[in-house]
Amino acid sequence: MKEKYFDSNTFRSNLNEYEEAIKKNEPIILEADELTEIAEYYQYIGDNEKALEVCDHAMSLYPGVSEPLLFRSRYALLVNEDSSEAKQYAMQISDKTDLDYYYLIAEIMIVDNHIKSAEKYLEEKMADVDITDDYCIDVANLFLDYELYAHAEKWLKRSKDKNSEEYKEIEAQIELNNGNFKESERIYNQLLDKDPYSTPHWNKLATAQFLSNEISDSITSSEFSIAIDPTDVEAYLNKANGLYSLHNYEDALLYYKKVAELAPEEETGNMFQGFAFTALGRNEEAISHLKKALAIADDDSPNIIEIYKQMAYNYGILGDLPSANEYIEKALALEPENKELLILKGHVALMEDNKDESQKLFQEALNVSSSTDESVETMYHIALAYYDNGYVKAAYKLCATLIDKLNKEKIKPAVWGDLWAYVALCSLRLHDKEHSEMFLNTAIGIDKDKVRAILGEYFPDGLDPKDYYKYYLDNIDKF
C-alpha cells in the first residue's frame, strides 16, 4: 500500500514541496500527516537520518499531534530497541483516545514481552471503541506482526466482518502458520479473484503452494507476481526456491542473482547463490558468494549459522578439513545443540575416516531431536552423510530400516518422499534388483518430482518420472 502511495502524484508533489523548501530555507507549509509520510518514505529508502529530521520538524511545528510522535515512538521501539524512549514519545501524544495511541501502547508492552498486559489493556480499551469489527481486525494484525498467532486468531474471530479483505488476509496467514496450506491457498485464491494484480497475494499463494509441495504451481504464481512487478524481490526468491527444490540449480541461480541485484544491501541473494553453486558441485564459486553474504550480513542475522554451515560443507568437499571444522565450531558457538551442525561435524569426521567420532556426533544429534518428525529428519540426514561419503550400504540400511519402522507406525513425516527416493537410489547403486522394483515404484507414487531430482541420472533426459518404472522393467539388465 505504502509503495503505491509513494509513487502517487499527491505524495510526489508533497515530497517535492518539502525538498524545495529545505533547499531554499523557506517555511514548510505541510500538515503533520503529510510530513510524517515523507519521514516514512525516507525510512523506506533507507535514509533514517532524513526521516528523523522530517519527523522532528513535524513535532516542532505540531506539538502533541499523533502522527509524527507515533513515528518517532515506533522508531525508538523497533530501530533503537529502546522501549523507554518509545514511551516518552508516546506520552507526548495529546489525544489519548486515538486508536493508534492504543495500538502503540500495546505494541510497547508486546516488545517488552508483557503479552498478558497488552491483551488486558486492549480488552479494556475496546469499551471506548465505536466500530469494534475494525478494532478487532487491527488488534489481530498487531499480534500477527509479532507472530503471536493464537492471540491474532482470537481477536480475528471477534470480528463479524468476515468477508473483508483485511479479515481474509489475516485468516490466510494464520492458516498458513497452522500448517493448513490448502485452506490458506483457497483464501489467497479468493483474494486474487477480487484483486488479480496484488503481488503480495501472489507471493503468499506461492509460499502456501511451496509448503504444500505443489512446486510447479508455486513457480507459476511467482511468475504472475514478476509479470505484475518485475522488481518484486520476494517473487524472484520464491521462484528461485521452487526451481532449487526441483534441483534445477542452473535456472535457480539466475533468479538468486536477480535477488542480489534488486536487494544488494541484504545477504540473501549471495547466500542462496552459494547454496546453488554448492548443489552444482562448484564449491569455490559457492565459497566466494558465501563470503560476500557474510560481509553483508549483520552479526545478529538469522542466516549466519546457515552460511557457516555451507562454508564448512564446501571446504570439506574441497578437502580443506581444518577450515571446514573452523566454520562448524563458529556455528556451534552460537548454537551448541543444533542437530544439523552436529550431523555436519559427523559428516566431516567421516571425511577424515573417523567413524567412531562420526557415530558419537550422530547420536548427539539424535539426542537433541525433540519429536518424532525431528528424529526422522535427523536420521534421514545422517543417511545422506553416509551416502555422500561413499558408505552407500550404511545409507541404504538406515533408509530402509527407517521406512519399515514408519510404515509399521503409520507415520508419514515431511521427508517421506525424500526417504523413498533415496532408498530407491541406494538400491539401484547397489544393484539390489530384488528390492529396486518395489522401492522405485513406490517412490514414484509418492513424489515424482523428488524421484526426478534424485534418480534422474539413471533415466533418459526428458522422460516423465511416471514412466521410470516401465523403463526400468524394460531395461532391467542395464541396472
CSV table of C-alpha atoms in Angstrom, one decimal, residues 19-464:
chain,number,residue,atom,x,y,z
A,19,GLU,CA,12.7,19.3,-0.5
A,20,GLU,CA,12.4,22.6,-2.3
A,21,ALA,CA,11.6,24.4,0.9
A,22,ILE,CA,14.6,22.8,2.7
A,23,LYS,CA,16.9,23.7,-0.2
A,24,LYS,CA,15.7,27.3,-0.2
A,25,ASN,CA,15.5,27.5,3.6
A,26,GLU,CA,11.8,28.6,3.2
A,27,PRO,CA,8.9,27.8,5.6
A,28,ILE,CA,7.3,24.4,5.1
A,29,ILE,CA,3.5,24.5,4.6
A,30,LEU,CA,2.5,20.9,5.0
A,31,GLU,CA,0.3,19.1,7.5
A,32,ALA,CA,1.6,16.8,10.3
A,33,ASP,CA,0.4,13.7,8.5
A,34,GLU,CA,2.0,14.8,5.2
A,35,LEU,CA,5.3,15.4,6.8
A,36,THR,CA,5.1,12.0,8.6
A,37,GLU,CA,4.5,10.3,5.3
A,38,ILE,CA,7.7,11.9,4.0
A,39,ALA,CA,9.5,10.6,7.0
A,40,GLU,CA,8.2,7.2,6.3
A,41,TYR,CA,9.4,7.5,2.7
A,42,TYR,CA,12.9,8.4,3.7
A,43,GLN,CA,12.9,5.4,6.1
A,44,TYR,CA,11.6,3.2,3.3
A,45,ILE,CA,14.5,4.2,1.0
A,46,GLY,CA,17.0,3.6,3.9
A,47,ASP,CA,17.7,7.2,4.8
A,48,ASN,CA,17.0,7.2,8.5
A,49,GLU,CA,18.8,10.5,9.2
A,50,LYS,CA,16.5,12.4,6.9
A,51,ALA,CA,13.5,10.5,8.2
A,52,LEU,CA,14.2,11.7,11.7
A,53,GLU,CA,14.9,15.3,10.5
A,54,VAL,CA,11.4,15.5,8.9
A,55,CYS,CA,9.8,13.9,11.9
A,56,ASP,CA,11.4,16.2,14.4
A,57,HIS,CA,10.5,19.2,12.3
A,58,ALA,CA,6.9,18.0,12.2
A,59,MET,CA,6.9,17.6,16.0
A,60,SER,CA,8.2,21.1,16.4
A,61,LEU,CA,5.5,22.5,14.1
A,62,TYR,CA,2.7,20.4,15.6
A,63,PRO,CA,3.5,19.6,19.2
A,64,GLY,CA,1.3,16.8,20.6
A,65,VAL,CA,-0.1,15.7,17.2
A,66,SER,CA,-0.3,12.0,16.9
A,67,GLU,CA,1.3,11.1,13.5
A,68,PRO,CA,4.9,12.3,14.0
A,69,LEU,CA,5.0,11.2,17.6
A,70,LEU,CA,3.7,7.7,16.6
A,71,PHE,CA,6.5,7.5,14.0
A,72,ARG,CA,9.2,8.7,16.5
A,73,SER,CA,8.0,6.3,19.2
A,74,ARG,CA,7.9,3.3,16.9
A,75,TYR,CA,11.3,4.2,15.5
A,76,ALA,CA,12.7,4.2,19.1
A,77,LEU,CA,10.9,0.9,19.7
A,78,LEU,CA,11.9,-1.0,16.6
A,79,VAL,CA,15.1,0.6,15.3
A,80,ASN,CA,16.7,1.8,18.6
A,81,GLU,CA,15.2,-1.1,20.5
A,82,ASP,CA,14.5,1.3,23.4
A,83,SER,CA,11.1,0.9,24.9
A,84,SER,CA,11.7,3.7,27.5
A,85,GLU,CA,12.4,6.2,24.7
A,86,ALA,CA,9.3,4.9,22.9
A,87,LYS,CA,7.2,5.5,26.0
A,88,GLN,CA,8.5,9.1,26.3
A,89,TYR,CA,7.3,10.0,22.8
A,90,ALA,CA,4.0,8.1,23.3
A,91,MET,CA,3.3,10.1,26.4
A,92,GLN,CA,3.6,13.4,24.4
A,93,ILE,CA,0.6,12.5,22.3
A,94,SER,CA,-2.3,14.8,23.2
A,95,ASP,CA,-5.2,12.6,22.0
A,96,LYS,CA,-5.1,9.6,24.3
A,97,THR,CA,-8.3,8.3,22.8
A,98,ASP,CA,-6.7,7.9,19.3
A,99,LEU,CA,-6.9,4.2,18.3
A,100,ASP,CA,-3.3,4.4,17.0
A,101,TYR,CA,-2.3,5.5,20.5
A,102,TYR,CA,-3.9,2.4,22.0
A,103,TYR,CA,-2.1,0.2,19.5
A,104,LEU,CA,1.2,1.9,20.2
A,105,ILE,CA,1.0,1.4,24.0
A,106,ALA,CA,0.0,-2.3,23.4
A,107,GLU,CA,2.9,-2.7,21.0
A,108,ILE,CA,5.4,-1.4,23.5
A,109,MET,CA,4.0,-3.9,26.0
A,110,ILE,CA,4.4,-6.7,23.5
A,111,VAL,CA,8.0,-5.7,22.7
A,112,ASP,CA,8.7,-5.7,26.4
A,113,ASN,CA,7.2,-9.3,26.5
A,114,HIS,CA,4.3,-8.2,28.6
A,115,ILE,CA,1.8,-10.1,26.3
A,116,LYS,CA,-0.9,-10.5,29.0
A,117,SER,CA,-0.7,-6.9,30.0
A,118,ALA,CA,-1.1,-5.9,26.3
A,119,GLU,CA,-4.1,-8.2,26.0
A,120,LYS,CA,-5.8,-6.8,29.1
A,121,TYR,CA,-5.1,-3.2,28.0
A,122,LEU,CA,-6.6,-3.8,24.6
A,123,GLU,CA,-9.6,-5.5,26.2
A,124,GLU,CA,-10.2,-2.5,28.4
A,125,LYS,CA,-9.9,0.0,25.6
A,126,MET,CA,-12.4,-1.9,23.4
A,127,ALA,CA,-15.2,-0.5,25.5
A,128,ASP,CA,-14.3,3.0,24.2
A,129,VAL,CA,-14.4,2.0,20.6
A,130,ASP,CA,-17.3,2.7,18.2
A,131,ILE,CA,-16.5,0.3,15.4
A,132,THR,CA,-15.4,-2.9,17.1
A,133,ASP,CA,-15.1,-5.0,14.0
A,134,ASP,CA,-12.3,-2.7,12.7
A,135,TYR,CA,-10.7,-2.6,16.1
A,136,CYS,CA,-10.6,-6.4,16.4
A,137,ILE,CA,-9.0,-6.7,12.9
A,138,ASP,CA,-6.4,-4.0,13.8
A,139,VAL,CA,-5.5,-5.8,17.0
A,140,ALA,CA,-5.3,-9.2,15.2
A,141,ASN,CA,-2.9,-7.5,12.8
A,142,LEU,CA,-0.8,-6.2,15.6
A,143,PHE,CA,-0.4,-9.6,17.2
A,144,LEU,CA,0.2,-11.1,13.8
A,145,ASP,CA,3.2,-8.6,13.3
A,146,TYR,CA,4.8,-10.3,16.3
A,147,GLU,CA,3.9,-13.8,15.2
A,148,LEU,CA,1.6,-14.2,18.1
A,149,TYR,CA,-0.8,-16.3,16.0
A,150,ALA,CA,-3.0,-17.7,18.8
A,151,HIS,CA,-3.7,-14.1,20.0
A,152,ALA,CA,-4.3,-12.9,16.4
A,153,GLU,CA,-6.7,-15.7,15.8
A,154,LYS,CA,-8.6,-15.0,19.0
A,155,TRP,CA,-9.1,-11.3,18.1
A,156,LEU,CA,-9.9,-12.0,14.4
A,157,LYS,CA,-12.8,-14.3,15.4
A,158,ARG,CA,-14.3,-11.5,17.3
A,159,SER,CA,-14.9,-9.5,14.1
A,160,LYS,CA,-18.1,-10.2,12.2
A,161,ASP,CA,-16.8,-8.6,9.1
A,162,LYS,CA,-15.6,-12.0,7.7
A,163,ASN,CA,-15.8,-11.1,4.1
A,164,SER,CA,-13.5,-8.0,4.2
A,165,GLU,CA,-10.1,-8.2,2.5
A,166,GLU,CA,-8.3,-7.4,5.8
A,167,TYR,CA,-10.1,-10.3,7.6
A,168,LYS,CA,-9.3,-12.8,4.9
A,169,GLU,CA,-5.6,-11.7,4.7
A,170,ILE,CA,-5.1,-12.3,8.4
A,171,GLU,CA,-7.1,-15.6,8.2
A,172,ALA,CA,-4.9,-16.8,5.3
A,173,GLN,CA,-1.7,-16.1,7.2
A,174,ILE,CA,-3.0,-17.8,10.3
A,175,GLU,CA,-4.0,-20.9,8.3
A,176,LEU,CA,-0.5,-20.9,6.7
A,177,ASN,CA,1.2,-20.8,10.1
A,178,ASN,CA,-1.1,-23.5,11.4
A,179,GLY,CA,0.0,-25.8,8.6
A,180,ASN,CA,-3.4,-25.7,6.8
A,181,PHE,CA,-1.8,-24.9,3.5
A,182,LYS,CA,-4.7,-25.9,1.3
A,183,GLU,CA,-7.1,-23.7,3.3
A,184,SER,CA,-4.6,-20.8,3.0
A,185,GLU,CA,-4.3,-21.4,-0.7
A,186,ARG,CA,-8.1,-21.3,-1.0
A,187,ILE,CA,-8.3,-17.9,0.8
A,188,TYR,CA,-5.5,-16.4,-1.3
A,189,ASN,CA,-7.2,-17.5,-4.5
A,190,GLN,CA,-10.4,-15.8,-3.2
A,191,LEU,CA,-8.4,-12.6,-2.6
A,192,LEU,CA,-6.8,-12.8,-6.1
A,193,ASP,CA,-10.3,-13.2,-7.7
A,194,LYS,CA,-11.0,-9.8,-6.3
A,195,ASP,CA,-7.6,-8.2,-7.0
A,196,PRO,CA,-5.6,-10.2,-9.6
A,197,TYR,CA,-2.8,-7.6,-9.6
A,198,SER,CA,-1.9,-8.0,-6.0
A,199,THR,CA,1.8,-9.1,-5.9
A,200,PRO,CA,1.6,-9.7,-2.1
A,201,HIS,CA,-1.3,-12.2,-2.5
A,202,TRP,CA,0.5,-14.0,-5.4
A,203,ASN,CA,3.6,-14.2,-3.3
A,204,LYS,CA,1.7,-15.6,-0.3
A,205,LEU,CA,-0.1,-18.1,-2.6
A,206,ALA,CA,3.3,-19.2,-3.9
A,207,THR,CA,4.5,-19.8,-0.4
A,208,ALA,CA,1.4,-21.8,0.5
A,209,GLN,CA,1.8,-23.9,-2.6
A,210,PHE,CA,5.5,-24.4,-2.0
A,211,LEU,CA,4.8,-25.7,1.5
A,212,SER,CA,2.1,-28.0,0.1
A,213,ASN,CA,4.8,-29.4,-2.2
A,214,GLU,CA,3.0,-28.0,-5.2
A,215,ILE,CA,6.2,-26.7,-6.6
A,216,SER,CA,5.2,-26.2,-10.2
A,217,ASP,CA,2.1,-24.2,-9.1
A,218,SER,CA,4.3,-22.2,-6.7
A,219,ILE,CA,6.6,-21.2,-9.6
A,220,THR,CA,3.7,-20.2,-11.8
A,221,SER,CA,2.3,-18.0,-9.0
A,222,SER,CA,5.7,-16.4,-8.7
A,223,GLU,CA,5.8,-15.8,-12.4
A,224,PHE,CA,2.5,-13.9,-12.2
A,225,SER,CA,3.9,-11.7,-9.5
A,226,ILE,CA,7.1,-11.0,-11.5
A,227,ALA,CA,4.9,-10.1,-14.6
A,228,ILE,CA,3.0,-7.6,-12.5
A,229,ASP,CA,6.1,-6.2,-10.8
A,230,PRO,CA,9.5,-7.0,-12.3
A,231,THR,CA,11.2,-5.5,-9.3
A,232,ASP,CA,9.5,-7.7,-6.6
A,233,VAL,CA,12.3,-9.4,-4.7
A,234,GLU,CA,10.1,-11.8,-2.9
A,235,ALA,CA,8.7,-13.1,-6.2
A,236,TYR,CA,12.1,-13.8,-7.6
A,237,LEU,CA,13.2,-15.5,-4.4
A,238,ASN,CA,10.0,-17.7,-4.4
A,239,LYS,CA,10.6,-18.7,-8.0
A,240,ALA,CA,14.3,-19.5,-7.3
A,241,ASN,CA,13.4,-21.6,-4.3
A,242,GLY,CA,10.9,-23.5,-6.3
A,243,LEU,CA,13.5,-24.2,-9.0
A,244,TYR,CA,16.0,-25.1,-6.4
A,245,SER,CA,13.6,-27.6,-4.8
A,246,LEU,CA,13.2,-29.3,-8.2
A,247,HIS,CA,17.0,-29.5,-8.4
A,248,ASN,CA,17.0,-27.1,-11.3
A,249,TYR,CA,20.0,-25.3,-9.9
A,250,GLU,CA,21.2,-23.5,-13.0
A,251,ASP,CA,17.9,-21.7,-13.5
A,252,ALA,CA,17.6,-21.1,-9.8
A,253,LEU,CA,21.0,-19.3,-9.9
A,254,LEU,CA,19.6,-16.8,-12.4
A,255,TYR,CA,16.8,-15.8,-10.1
A,256,TYR,CA,19.0,-15.7,-7.0
A,257,LYS,CA,21.4,-13.4,-8.9
A,258,LYS,CA,18.4,-11.2,-9.6
A,259,VAL,CA,17.6,-11.1,-5.9
A,260,ALA,CA,21.1,-10.0,-5.2
A,261,GLU,CA,20.8,-7.2,-7.8
A,262,LEU,CA,17.5,-5.9,-6.5
A,263,ALA,CA,18.5,-6.1,-2.8
A,264,PRO,CA,22.3,-5.6,-2.7
A,265,GLU,CA,22.1,-4.5,1.0
A,266,GLU,CA,20.8,-7.9,2.0
A,267,GLU,CA,22.8,-11.1,2.2
A,268,THR,CA,20.0,-13.3,0.9
A,269,GLY,CA,20.8,-13.2,-2.9
A,270,ASN,CA,24.5,-14.1,-2.4
A,271,MET,CA,23.7,-16.7,0.2
A,272,PHE,CA,21.4,-18.6,-2.0
A,273,GLN,CA,23.7,-18.4,-4.9
A,274,GLY,CA,26.2,-20.0,-2.7
A,275,PHE,CA,23.7,-22.8,-1.9
A,276,ALA,CA,23.0,-23.3,-5.6
A,277,PHE,CA,26.7,-23.4,-6.5
A,278,THR,CA,27.2,-26.0,-3.7
A,279,ALA,CA,24.4,-28.2,-5.2
A,280,LEU,CA,26.1,-27.9,-8.6
A,281,GLY,CA,29.5,-29.0,-7.1
A,282,ARG,CA,31.1,-25.7,-8.0
A,283,ASN,CA,32.5,-25.3,-4.5
A,284,GLU,CA,35.0,-22.5,-5.0
A,285,GLU,CA,32.3,-20.3,-6.5
A,286,ALA,CA,30.0,-21.3,-3.6
A,287,ILE,CA,32.6,-20.1,-1.1
A,288,SER,CA,33.1,-16.9,-3.0
A,289,HIS,CA,29.3,-16.0,-2.8
A,290,LEU,CA,29.0,-17.2,0.8
A,291,LYS,CA,31.9,-14.9,1.8
A,292,LYS,CA,30.1,-12.0,0.1
A,293,ALA,CA,26.9,-12.9,2.1
A,294,LEU,CA,29.0,-12.9,5.4
A,295,ALA,CA,30.4,-9.5,4.5
A,296,ILE,CA,26.9,-8.1,4.1
A,297,ALA,CA,25.1,-9.9,7.0
A,298,ASP,CA,24.6,-8.3,10.4
A,299,ASP,CA,26.1,-10.2,13.4
A,300,ASP,CA,22.5,-11.0,14.6
A,301,SER,CA,21.3,-12.1,11.1
A,302,PRO,CA,19.3,-15.4,11.3
A,303,ASN,CA,21.2,-16.6,8.3
A,304,ILE,CA,24.7,-16.6,9.9
A,305,ILE,CA,24.6,-20.2,11.1
A,306,GLU,CA,23.3,-21.5,7.7
A,307,ILE,CA,26.1,-19.6,5.9
A,308,TYR,CA,28.7,-21.0,8.3
A,309,LYS,CA,27.3,-24.5,7.7
A,310,GLN,CA,27.5,-24.1,4.0
A,311,MET,CA,31.0,-22.8,4.2
A,312,ALA,CA,32.0,-25.8,6.3
A,313,TYR,CA,30.5,-28.2,3.8
A,314,ASN,CA,32.2,-26.6,0.8
A,315,TYR,CA,35.6,-26.6,2.5
A,316,GLY,CA,35.0,-30.2,3.4
A,317,ILE,CA,34.3,-31.1,-0.2
A,318,LEU,CA,37.5,-29.3,-1.3
A,319,GLY,CA,39.5,-31.3,1.2
A,320,ASP,CA,40.2,-28.3,3.5
A,321,LEU,CA,39.0,-30.0,6.6
A,322,PRO,CA,40.6,-27.6,9.1
A,323,SER,CA,38.7,-24.7,7.5
A,324,ALA,CA,35.5,-26.9,7.5
A,325,ASN,CA,35.9,-27.6,11.2
A,326,GLU,CA,36.6,-23.9,11.9
A,327,TYR,CA,33.3,-22.8,10.5
A,328,ILE,CA,31.4,-25.6,12.2
A,329,GLU,CA,32.9,-24.5,15.6
A,330,LYS,CA,31.9,-20.9,14.8
A,331,ALA,CA,28.4,-22.0,14.3
A,332,LEU,CA,28.3,-24.4,17.3
A,333,ALA,CA,29.5,-21.5,19.5
A,334,LEU,CA,26.2,-19.8,18.6
A,335,GLU,CA,24.0,-22.9,18.8
A,336,PRO,CA,25.7,-25.8,20.7
A,337,GLU,CA,22.8,-28.1,20.3
A,338,ASN,CA,22.0,-27.5,16.7
A,339,LYS,CA,21.4,-31.0,15.3
A,340,GLU,CA,22.2,-30.1,11.7
A,341,LEU,CA,25.6,-28.8,12.8
A,342,LEU,CA,26.3,-31.9,14.8
A,343,ILE,CA,25.4,-34.0,11.7
A,344,LEU,CA,27.7,-31.8,9.6
A,345,LYS,CA,30.5,-32.3,12.1
A,346,GLY,CA,29.9,-36.0,11.9
A,347,HIS,CA,29.9,-35.7,8.1
A,348,VAL,CA,33.4,-34.1,8.2
A,349,ALA,CA,34.5,-36.8,10.7
A,350,LEU,CA,33.5,-39.4,8.1
A,351,MET,CA,35.6,-37.5,5.5
A,352,GLU,CA,38.5,-37.9,7.9
A,353,ASP,CA,37.6,-41.6,8.1
A,354,ASN,CA,36.9,-41.2,11.8
A,355,LYS,CA,33.8,-43.5,12.1
A,356,ASP,CA,33.8,-43.6,15.9
A,357,GLU,CA,33.7,-39.8,16.2
A,358,SER,CA,31.0,-39.5,13.5
A,359,GLN,CA,28.8,-42.1,15.3
A,360,LYS,CA,29.2,-40.2,18.5
A,361,LEU,CA,28.2,-36.9,16.9
A,362,PHE,CA,25.2,-38.5,15.0
A,363,GLN,CA,24.0,-39.9,18.3
A,364,GLU,CA,24.3,-36.4,19.9
A,365,ALA,CA,22.1,-35.1,17.0
A,366,LEU,CA,19.5,-37.7,17.7
A,367,ASN,CA,19.6,-36.9,21.4
A,368,VAL,CA,18.6,-33.3,20.8
A,369,SER,CA,15.8,-34.1,18.4
A,370,SER,CA,12.7,-33.3,20.4
A,371,SER,CA,10.0,-35.0,18.3
A,372,THR,CA,9.3,-38.0,16.1
A,373,ASP,CA,9.4,-35.8,13.0
A,374,GLU,CA,12.7,-34.2,14.1
A,375,SER,CA,14.2,-37.7,14.8
A,376,VAL,CA,13.2,-39.0,11.4
A,377,GLU,CA,14.6,-35.9,9.7
A,378,THR,CA,17.8,-36.3,11.7
A,379,MET,CA,18.2,-40.0,10.7
A,380,TYR,CA,17.5,-39.1,7.1
A,381,HIS,CA,20.3,-36.5,7.1
A,382,ILE,CA,22.6,-39.0,8.8
A,383,ALA,CA,21.8,-41.4,5.9
A,384,LEU,CA,22.8,-38.6,3.4
A,385,ALA,CA,26.1,-38.1,5.3
A,386,TYR,CA,26.9,-41.8,4.8
A,387,TYR,CA,25.8,-41.7,1.2
A,388,ASP,CA,27.8,-38.6,0.3
A,389,ASN,CA,30.9,-40.2,1.8
A,390,GLY,CA,30.6,-43.4,-0.2
A,391,TYR,CA,29.0,-45.5,2.6
A,392,VAL,CA,26.1,-46.5,0.3
A,393,LYS,CA,25.3,-49.7,2.2
A,394,ALA,CA,25.1,-47.9,5.5
A,395,ALA,CA,22.8,-45.2,4.0
A,396,TYR,CA,20.7,-47.9,2.3
A,397,LYS,CA,20.3,-49.9,5.5
A,398,LEU,CA,19.4,-46.8,7.5
A,399,CYS,CA,16.8,-45.5,5.0
A,400,ALA,CA,15.2,-49.0,4.6
A,401,THR,CA,15.0,-49.6,8.3
A,402,LEU,CA,13.5,-46.1,8.9
A,403,ILE,CA,10.9,-46.6,6.2
A,404,ASP,CA,9.9,-50.0,7.6
A,405,LYS,CA,9.6,-48.5,11.1
A,406,LEU,CA,7.5,-45.6,9.8
A,407,ASN,CA,5.2,-47.9,7.8
A,408,LYS,CA,4.5,-50.0,10.9
A,409,GLU,CA,3.8,-46.9,12.9
A,410,LYS,CA,1.8,-45.4,10.1
A,411,ILE,CA,3.8,-42.2,10.2
A,412,LYS,CA,4.5,-40.0,7.1
A,413,PRO,CA,6.9,-37.3,8.0
A,414,ALA,CA,7.9,-34.2,5.9
A,415,VAL,CA,10.8,-36.1,4.4
A,416,TRP,CA,8.7,-39.1,3.4
A,417,GLY,CA,9.2,-38.5,-0.4
A,418,ASP,CA,12.9,-37.9,0.0
A,419,LEU,CA,13.4,-41.1,2.0
A,420,TRP,CA,11.7,-43.3,-0.6
A,421,ALA,CA,13.6,-41.6,-3.4
A,422,TYR,CA,16.9,-42.2,-1.7
A,423,VAL,CA,16.2,-45.8,-0.7
A,424,ALA,CA,15.4,-46.4,-4.4
A,425,LEU,CA,18.7,-44.7,-5.4
A,426,CYS,CA,20.7,-46.8,-3.0
A,427,SER,CA,19.1,-50.0,-4.2
A,428,LEU,CA,20.0,-49.0,-7.8
A,429,ARG,CA,23.5,-48.1,-6.8
A,430,LEU,CA,24.0,-51.5,-5.1
A,431,HIS,CA,22.2,-53.4,-8.0
A,432,ASP,CA,19.7,-54.8,-5.5
A,433,LYS,CA,17.2,-56.0,-8.1
A,434,GLU,CA,15.2,-57.9,-5.5
A,435,HIS,CA,14.0,-54.7,-3.9
A,436,SER,CA,14.7,-51.9,-6.6
A,437,GLU,CA,11.4,-52.6,-8.4
A,438,MET,CA,9.3,-52.1,-5.4
A,439,PHE,CA,11.3,-49.1,-4.0
A,440,LEU,CA,11.2,-47.3,-7.4
A,441,ASN,CA,7.5,-47.9,-8.0
A,442,THR,CA,6.6,-46.7,-4.5
A,443,ALA,CA,8.8,-43.6,-4.7
A,444,ILE,CA,7.2,-42.6,-8.0
A,445,GLY,CA,3.8,-42.9,-6.5
A,446,ILE,CA,4.7,-40.7,-3.5
A,447,ASP,CA,6.6,-37.8,-5.2
A,448,LYS,CA,7.5,-37.8,-8.9
A,449,ASP,CA,9.4,-34.5,-8.6
A,450,LYS,CA,11.7,-35.9,-5.9
A,451,VAL,CA,12.3,-39.1,-7.9
A,452,ARG,CA,13.2,-37.0,-11.0
A,453,ALA,CA,15.6,-34.8,-8.9
A,454,ILE,CA,17.3,-37.7,-7.1
A,455,LEU,CA,17.2,-40.6,-9.6
A,456,GLY,CA,17.2,-38.7,-12.9
A,457,GLU,CA,20.8,-39.6,-13.8
A,458,TYR,CA,19.6,-43.2,-14.3
A,459,PHE,CA,17.0,-42.4,-16.8
A,460,PRO,CA,16.9,-40.6,-20.2
A,461,ASP,CA,16.6,-36.8,-20.2
A,462,GLY,CA,13.0,-35.7,-20.7
A,463,LEU,CA,11.5,-39.0,-19.6
A,464,ASP,CA,8.5,-38.3,-17.4
